[in-house]
Amino acid sequence: MTADTTLAQLEQRTAASRIDRASLGHEALIKCDRLVRIFKTEGVEVQALQGLDLLVEHGELMALVGASGSGKSTLMNILAGLDLPSAGSAQVGGHDLLAMDKRARLRYRREVVGFVWQQTARNLLPYLTAAQNVALPMQLSGSGRKRKAERAKRIHDLLTLLGVADCRELRPHQMSGGQQQRTAIAVALANSPTVLLADEPTGELDATTGAEVFSAFRRANEELGTTIVIVTHDQAVANEVRRTVAIRDGRTSSEVLRRTEIDAEGQESVVAREYAMLDSAGRFQLPAEYAAALGMKRRVMLELANDHIGVWPDNEGAPGHSK
Ligand code: ADP
Ligand code: MG
């Protein structure tokens, strides 16, 4: 291969990737592009989000993971329409989260997104029964004008779908933690939101109860087609979804995709593969343990091959880089 053909190929690829990037995420339901959120308290700045990119497709059930303080809740609050980013862009179902006025924001919170928080007490009103808690968001939004019978049927259907039909006349303190969270999912789904956001919804539950609550999310995703984003510390939950995105220092750093493979004997197994996230400027983050294993610091050597890019530590003796 001559240097000219390589260059021509490179130019071709660059052009193709430019087109890719322009159309990237065109169809996505959630689009965050270089999202920044800076908090200022007593003169001290905290950059909770530092240029976060995220795409979520219609109908996805995905998990966000990351160390405490990495910016997960900050992102969820922005997507929920409760907080505003300092810079960047965020769109959910065609709604521009930076451009909505107060009224549009209220409507967005009532009709486009539903949320479930970690603290069970934050999700349900203590003096209302499960059925009344689910009825409340419908009464507050336009669907309050729905016929009473219609509303009662929706409450019944949601509580049944989430496995808490027997709790309909109970108040939160009469239910278990798991029942409260499943009721909270019903409340969040009351107005048929496009997206359901859940911030560590199983954080206060034991493993078995957490698994039950997670399967309630899965049912909502499968039966109602609701797109669901779950922030979790729970590796068991993260292992159950097809895609897990890791956030590090206010940025999406890597993602794990899982798919089921069937071997020659018909045995099913889940294959997980980790990917680094490439932002719109072409940047990506080397996993810290990879960089450490080869002593990579400050800069690395790159080499474009036909179907991959090689990354070498900045020293001599790497392939193709002899003195
Ligand atoms: P996570 O949910 O991943 O644990 P958060 O989004 O809650 O992380 O926090 C990210 C960073 O932003 C942390 O350093 C946190 O202290 C800071 N932070 C979050 N909310 C605020 C706030 N309202 N005021 C000041 N700092 C905040
Ligand atoms: Mg949090």
PDB file of C-alpha atoms in Angstrom, residues 149-253:
ATOM      1  CA  ALA A 149     -64.165   4.856  35.625  1.00  0.00           C
ATOM      2  CA  GLU A 150     -61.351   5.210  33.132  1.00  0.00           C
ATOM      3  CA  ARG A 151     -59.040   6.528  35.810  1.00  0.00           C
ATOM      4  CA  ALA A 152     -59.980   3.735  38.216  1.00  0.00           C
ATOM      5  CA  LYS A 153     -59.186   1.171  35.531  1.00  0.00           C
ATOM      6  CA  ARG A 154     -55.766   2.717  34.874  1.00  0.00           C
ATOM      7  CA  ILE A 155     -54.958   2.664  38.604  1.00  0.00           C
ATOM      8  CA  HIS A 156     -56.012  -0.968  38.808  1.00  0.00           C
ATOM      9  CA  ASP A 157     -54.011  -1.926  35.701  1.00  0.00           C
ATOM     10  CA  LEU A 158     -50.843  -0.187  36.887  1.00  0.00           C
ATOM     11  CA  LEU A 159     -50.962  -1.629  40.406  1.00  0.00           C
ATOM     12  CA  THR A 160     -51.589  -5.097  38.914  1.00  0.00           C
ATOM     13  CA  LEU A 161     -48.762  -4.765  36.389  1.00  0.00           C
ATOM     14  CA  LEU A 162     -46.347  -3.872  39.174  1.00  0.00           C
ATOM     15  CA  GLY A 163     -47.565  -6.624  41.474  1.00  0.00           C
ATOM     16  CA  VAL A 164     -49.063  -4.398  44.177  1.00  0.00           C
ATOM     17  CA  ALA A 165     -52.795  -4.714  43.466  1.00  0.00           C
ATOM     18  CA  ASP A 166     -53.233  -5.968  47.042  1.00  0.00           C
ATOM     19  CA  CYS A 167     -51.817  -2.668  48.375  1.00  0.00           C
ATOM     20  CA  ARG A 168     -54.393  -0.405  46.739  1.00  0.00           C
ATOM     21  CA  GLU A 169     -56.110   0.564  50.011  1.00  0.00           C
ATOM     22  CA  LEU A 170     -52.906   0.653  52.091  1.00  0.00           C
ATOM     23  CA  ARG A 171     -50.969   3.726  53.137  1.00  0.00           C
ATOM     24  CA  PRO A 172     -47.170   3.725  52.680  1.00  0.00           C
ATOM     25  CA  HIS A 173     -46.395   2.881  56.355  1.00  0.00           C
ATOM     26  CA  GLN A 174     -48.523  -0.277  55.991  1.00  0.00           C
ATOM     27  CA  MET A 175     -46.414  -1.520  53.059  1.00  0.00           C
ATOM     28  CA  SER A 176     -42.928  -3.040  52.839  1.00  0.00           C
ATOM     29  CA  GLY A 177     -40.088  -1.033  51.275  1.00  0.00           C
ATOM     30  CA  GLY A 178     -40.351  -3.067  48.083  1.00  0.00           C
ATOM     31  CA  GLN A 179     -44.121  -2.550  47.855  1.00  0.00           C
ATOM     32  CA  GLN A 180     -43.613   1.188  48.361  1.00  0.00           C
ATOM     33  CA  GLN A 181     -41.094   1.378  45.531  1.00  0.00           C
ATOM     34  CA  ARG A 182     -43.316  -0.650  43.183  1.00  0.00           C
ATOM     35  CA  THR A 183     -46.210   1.659  44.046  1.00  0.00           C
ATOM     36  CA  ALA A 184     -43.871   4.588  43.372  1.00  0.00           C
ATOM     37  CA  ILE A 185     -43.271   3.177  39.869  1.00  0.00           C
ATOM     38  CA  ALA A 186     -47.053   3.072  39.341  1.00  0.00           C
ATOM     39  CA  VAL A 187     -47.281   6.725  40.442  1.00  0.00           C
ATOM     40  CA  ALA A 188     -44.450   7.671  38.076  1.00  0.00           C
ATOM     41  CA  LEU A 189     -46.241   5.882  35.211  1.00  0.00           C
ATOM     42  CA  ALA A 190     -49.674   7.333  35.940  1.00  0.00           C
ATOM     43  CA  ASN A 191     -49.579   9.914  33.154  1.00  0.00           C
ATOM     44  CA  SER A 192     -47.919   7.538  30.646  1.00  0.00           C
ATOM     45  CA  PRO A 193     -44.589   9.376  30.544  1.00  0.00           C
ATOM     46  CA  THR A 194     -42.202   8.753  27.664  1.00  0.00           C
ATOM     47  CA  VAL A 195     -39.285   8.389  30.066  1.00  0.00           C
ATOM     48  CA  LEU A 196     -39.021   6.956  33.550  1.00  0.00           C
ATOM     49  CA  LEU A 197     -36.021   8.156  35.577  1.00  0.00           C
ATOM     50  CA  ALA A 198     -35.021   6.287  38.710  1.00  0.00           C
ATOM     51  CA  ASP A 199     -32.199   7.438  41.007  1.00  0.00           C
ATOM     52  CA  GLU A 200     -30.949   4.460  43.032  1.00  0.00           C
ATOM     53  CA  PRO A 201     -34.474   3.075  43.460  1.00  0.00           C
ATOM     54  CA  THR A 202     -33.211  -0.103  45.122  1.00  0.00           C
ATOM     55  CA  GLY A 203     -30.597   1.637  47.282  1.00  0.00           C
ATOM     56  CA  GLU A 204     -32.506   1.215  50.558  1.00  0.00           C
ATOM     57  CA  LEU A 205     -33.629  -2.366  49.865  1.00  0.00           C
ATOM     58  CA  ASP A 206     -32.066  -5.780  50.482  1.00  0.00           C
ATOM     59  CA  ALA A 207     -30.923  -7.816  47.473  1.00  0.00           C
ATOM     60  CA  THR A 208     -34.066  -9.954  47.074  1.00  0.00           C
ATOM     61  CA  THR A 209     -36.458  -7.010  47.392  1.00  0.00           C
ATOM     62  CA  GLY A 210     -34.224  -4.976  45.088  1.00  0.00           C
ATOM     63  CA  ALA A 211     -34.461  -7.707  42.451  1.00  0.00           C
ATOM     64  CA  GLU A 212     -38.279  -7.668  42.735  1.00  0.00           C
ATOM     65  CA  VAL A 213     -38.373  -3.918  42.278  1.00  0.00           C
ATOM     66  CA  PHE A 214     -36.047  -4.181  39.301  1.00  0.00           C
ATOM     67  CA  SER A 215     -38.302  -6.765  37.648  1.00  0.00           C
ATOM     68  CA  ALA A 216     -41.181  -4.305  38.097  1.00  0.00           C
ATOM     69  CA  PHE A 217     -39.163  -1.772  36.074  1.00  0.00           C
ATOM     70  CA  ARG A 218     -38.530  -4.416  33.444  1.00  0.00           C
ATOM     71  CA  ARG A 219     -42.257  -5.184  33.209  1.00  0.00           C
ATOM     72  CA  ALA A 220     -43.044  -1.498  32.750  1.00  0.00           C
ATOM     73  CA  ASN A 221     -40.438  -1.346  29.985  1.00  0.00           C
ATOM     74  CA  GLU A 222     -41.676  -4.475  28.221  1.00  0.00           C
ATOM     75  CA  GLU A 223     -45.429  -4.044  28.642  1.00  0.00           C
ATOM     76  CA  LEU A 224     -45.758  -0.270  28.278  1.00  0.00           C
ATOM     77  CA  GLY A 225     -42.691   0.438  26.137  1.00  0.00           C
ATOM     78  CA  THR A 226     -41.548   3.162  28.552  1.00  0.00           C
ATOM     79  CA  THR A 227     -37.902   4.179  28.163  1.00  0.00           C
ATOM     80  CA  ILE A 228     -36.196   3.695  31.527  1.00  0.00           C
ATOM     81  CA  VAL A 229     -32.956   5.106  32.912  1.00  0.00           C
ATOM     82  CA  ILE A 230     -31.909   3.657  36.279  1.00  0.00           C
ATOM     83  CA  VAL A 231     -29.020   4.978  38.366  1.00  0.00           C
ATOM     84  CA  THR A 232     -27.714   2.117  40.443  1.00  0.00           C
ATOM     85  CA  HIS A 233     -24.892   0.946  42.689  1.00  0.00           C
ATOM     86  CA  ASP A 234     -26.305  -2.537  42.488  1.00  0.00           C
ATOM     87  CA  GLN A 235     -24.136  -4.702  40.224  1.00  0.00           C
ATOM     88  CA  ALA A 236     -26.958  -7.274  40.010  1.00  0.00           C
ATOM     89  CA  VAL A 237     -29.240  -4.631  38.480  1.00  0.00           C
ATOM     90  CA  ALA A 238     -26.485  -3.393  36.171  1.00  0.00           C
ATOM     91  CA  ASN A 239     -25.947  -6.977  34.956  1.00  0.00           C
ATOM     92  CA  GLU A 240     -29.616  -7.311  34.036  1.00  0.00           C
ATOM     93  CA  VAL A 241     -29.767  -4.550  31.449  1.00  0.00           C
ATOM     94  CA  ARG A 242     -28.469  -4.595  27.911  1.00  0.00           C
ATOM     95  CA  ARG A 243     -26.479  -1.385  28.313  1.00  0.00           C
ATOM     96  CA  THR A 244     -24.719   0.122  31.311  1.00  0.00           C
ATOM     97  CA  VAL A 245     -23.102   3.534  31.006  1.00  0.00           C
ATOM     98  CA  ALA A 246     -20.391   4.472  33.511  1.00  0.00           C
ATOM     99  CA  ILE A 247     -20.000   8.077  34.649  1.00  0.00           C
ATOM    100  CA  ARG A 248     -16.654   9.251  35.960  1.00  0.00           C
ATOM    101  CA  ASP A 249     -15.896  12.797  37.118  1.00  0.00           C
ATOM    102  CA  GLY A 250     -19.003  14.227  35.488  1.00  0.00           C
ATOM    103  CA  ARG A 251     -18.496  12.540  32.125  1.00  0.00           C
ATOM    104  CA  THR A 252     -19.614   9.326  30.523  1.00  0.00           C
ATOM    105  CA  SER A 253     -16.431   7.273  30.410  1.00  0.00           C
TER     106      SER A 253
END
